[in-house]
Amino acid sequence: GAVVSQHPSRVICKSGTSVKIECRSLDFQATTMFWYRQFPKQSLMLMATSNEGSKATYEQGVEKDKFLINHASLTLSTLTVTSAHPEDSSFYICSAGTVGNTIYFGEGSWLTVV
Amino acid sequence: DAKTTQPPSMDCAEGRAANLPCNHSTISGNEYVYWYRQIHSQGPQYIIHGLKNNETNEMASLIITEDRKSSTLILPHATLRDTAVYYCIVRVDPGGTSYGKLTFGQGTILTVHP
């Protein structure tokens, strides 16, 4: 299957700072990328959907000013958690796909806010 | 998107077939059935998908009932490495404004034992 890569795989940041997570489609051009968050022992929760070159569409209850998503190219999307707090600590997962095709997931990024 | 119902957990002996059921009684004509699995602390892995015909690939087989209200994922010879959470997801055929997003339920925890 297609390869989607996330970086960093683990990050620790101080409360009040911002942290950026990158998601890259390595062997295909992704017209659409999705960002999920997963808390321990829970399922994945969709945060937002982004299409290349346009603004992200956020799911209900997700703060767009806190979770900034940029999809500047067909192979790169970034999620920036601004003014992070301990309750933002979670497993963040991106996925990528093209219209009409299968969606593939990255390895996930563990964020710990201390 | 149509909702799916899966048993919370299942056991399977190594080397035997694992049959994971999924109920999607409200599925629409343009919705596909997708299966992903998530091994602990990793991003979901694509397994297989189908619309109405049975499908088989190197990982698994997907059997969809004629009325499309339920399906079964079959891992023909389960190994210990198949222990994971298996998600059955109904996905709208992407296009237009739908983006074909994947909404995860709680899934089935499959435990393969020696």
PDB file of N, CA and C in Angstrom, chain B residues 2 6 8 12 16-17 19 21 24 28 55 59 74 82-83 86 94 99-100 111:
ATOM      1  N   ALA B   2     -23.355   5.746   7.282  1.00  0.00           N
ATOM      2  CA  ALA B   2     -24.030   4.687   8.014  1.00  0.00           C
ATOM      3  C   ALA B   2     -23.192   4.256   9.208  1.00  0.00           C
ATOM      4  N   GLN B   6     -20.058  -3.752  15.793  1.00  0.00           N
ATOM      5  CA  GLN B   6     -19.131  -4.871  15.858  1.00  0.00           C
ATOM      6  C   GLN B   6     -19.088  -5.404  17.278  1.00  0.00           C
ATOM      7  N   PRO B   8     -17.405  -6.285  20.704  1.00  0.00           N
ATOM      8  CA  PRO B   8     -16.265  -5.599  21.317  1.00  0.00           C
ATOM      9  C   PRO B   8     -14.990  -6.425  21.313  1.00  0.00           C
ATOM     10  N   CYS B  12      -9.241 -16.000  18.966  1.00  0.00           N
ATOM     11  CA  CYS B  12      -8.999 -16.933  17.877  1.00  0.00           C
ATOM     12  C   CYS B  12      -7.707 -17.678  18.163  1.00  0.00           C
ATOM     13  N   ARG B  16      -5.883 -20.817  12.976  1.00  0.00           N
ATOM     14  CA  ARG B  16      -7.278 -20.971  12.578  1.00  0.00           C
ATOM     15  C   ARG B  16      -7.757 -19.705  11.886  1.00  0.00           C
ATOM     16  N   ALA B  17      -8.918 -19.826  11.225  1.00  0.00           N
ATOM     17  CA  ALA B  17      -9.497 -18.659  10.560  1.00  0.00           C
ATOM     18  C   ALA B  17     -10.189 -17.766  11.594  1.00  0.00           C
ATOM     19  N   ASN B  19     -13.011 -14.948  11.920  1.00  0.00           N
ATOM     20  CA  ASN B  19     -14.157 -14.386  11.198  1.00  0.00           C
ATOM     21  C   ASN B  19     -14.733 -13.229  12.019  1.00  0.00           C
ATOM     22  N   PRO B  21     -17.361 -10.257  12.362  1.00  0.00           N
ATOM     23  CA  PRO B  21     -18.606  -9.768  11.770  1.00  0.00           C
ATOM     24  C   PRO B  21     -18.774  -8.262  11.935  1.00  0.00           C
ATOM     25  N   HIS B  24     -24.076  -3.356   9.308  1.00  0.00           N
ATOM     26  CA  HIS B  24     -24.245  -1.993   8.767  1.00  0.00           C
ATOM     27  C   HIS B  24     -25.580  -1.925   8.068  1.00  0.00           C
ATOM     28  N   SER B  28     -26.016   2.808   2.583  1.00  0.00           N
ATOM     29  CA  SER B  28     -26.632   3.321   1.364  1.00  0.00           C
ATOM     30  C   SER B  28     -25.939   2.737   0.137  1.00  0.00           C
ATOM     31  N   GLU B  55     -14.586  -9.772  -1.827  1.00  0.00           N
ATOM     32  CA  GLU B  55     -13.239  -9.379  -2.224  1.00  0.00           C
ATOM     33  C   GLU B  55     -12.210 -10.193  -1.468  1.00  0.00           C
ATOM     34  N   MET B  59      -4.124 -10.221   2.340  1.00  0.00           N
ATOM     35  CA  MET B  59      -4.303 -10.160   3.788  1.00  0.00           C
ATOM     36  C   MET B  59      -5.555 -10.877   4.263  1.00  0.00           C
ATOM     37  N   ILE B  74     -12.525 -12.071   6.960  1.00  0.00           N
ATOM     38  CA  ILE B  74     -11.940 -13.371   7.246  1.00  0.00           C
ATOM     39  C   ILE B  74     -10.418 -13.299   7.113  1.00  0.00           C
ATOM     40  N   ASP B  82      -1.554 -10.883  14.245  1.00  0.00           N
ATOM     41  CA  ASP B  82      -2.853 -10.350  13.831  1.00  0.00           C
ATOM     42  C   ASP B  82      -3.654  -9.812  15.026  1.00  0.00           C
ATOM     43  N   THR B  83      -3.127  -9.959  16.234  1.00  0.00           N
ATOM     44  CA  THR B  83      -3.794  -9.386  17.401  1.00  0.00           C
ATOM     45  C   THR B  83      -3.825  -7.866  17.255  1.00  0.00           C
ATOM     46  N   TYR B  86      -9.831  -4.258  15.191  1.00  0.00           N
ATOM     47  CA  TYR B  86     -10.281  -4.271  13.801  1.00  0.00           C
ATOM     48  C   TYR B  86     -11.504  -3.365  13.663  1.00  0.00           C
ATOM     49  N   PRO B  94     -16.121   8.864  -2.269  1.00  0.00           N
ATOM     50  CA  PRO B  94     -15.663  10.252  -2.222  1.00  0.00           C
ATOM     51  C   PRO B  94     -15.877  10.975  -3.529  1.00  0.00           C
ATOM     52  N   TYR B  99     -15.649  14.192   0.465  1.00  0.00           N
ATOM     53  CA  TYR B  99     -14.276  13.847   0.812  1.00  0.00           C
ATOM     54  C   TYR B  99     -14.093  12.391   1.194  1.00  0.00           C
ATOM     55  N   GLY B 100     -15.170  11.654   1.382  1.00  0.00           N
ATOM     56  CA  GLY B 100     -15.026  10.239   1.706  1.00  0.00           C
ATOM     57  C   GLY B 100     -14.325   9.981   3.022  1.00  0.00           C
ATOM     58  N   THR B 111      -7.972 -11.068  19.708  1.00  0.00           N
ATOM     59  CA  THR B 111      -6.809 -11.630  20.381  1.00  0.00           C
ATOM     60  C   THR B 111      -6.555 -13.012  19.805  1.00  0.00           C
TER      61      THR B 111
END
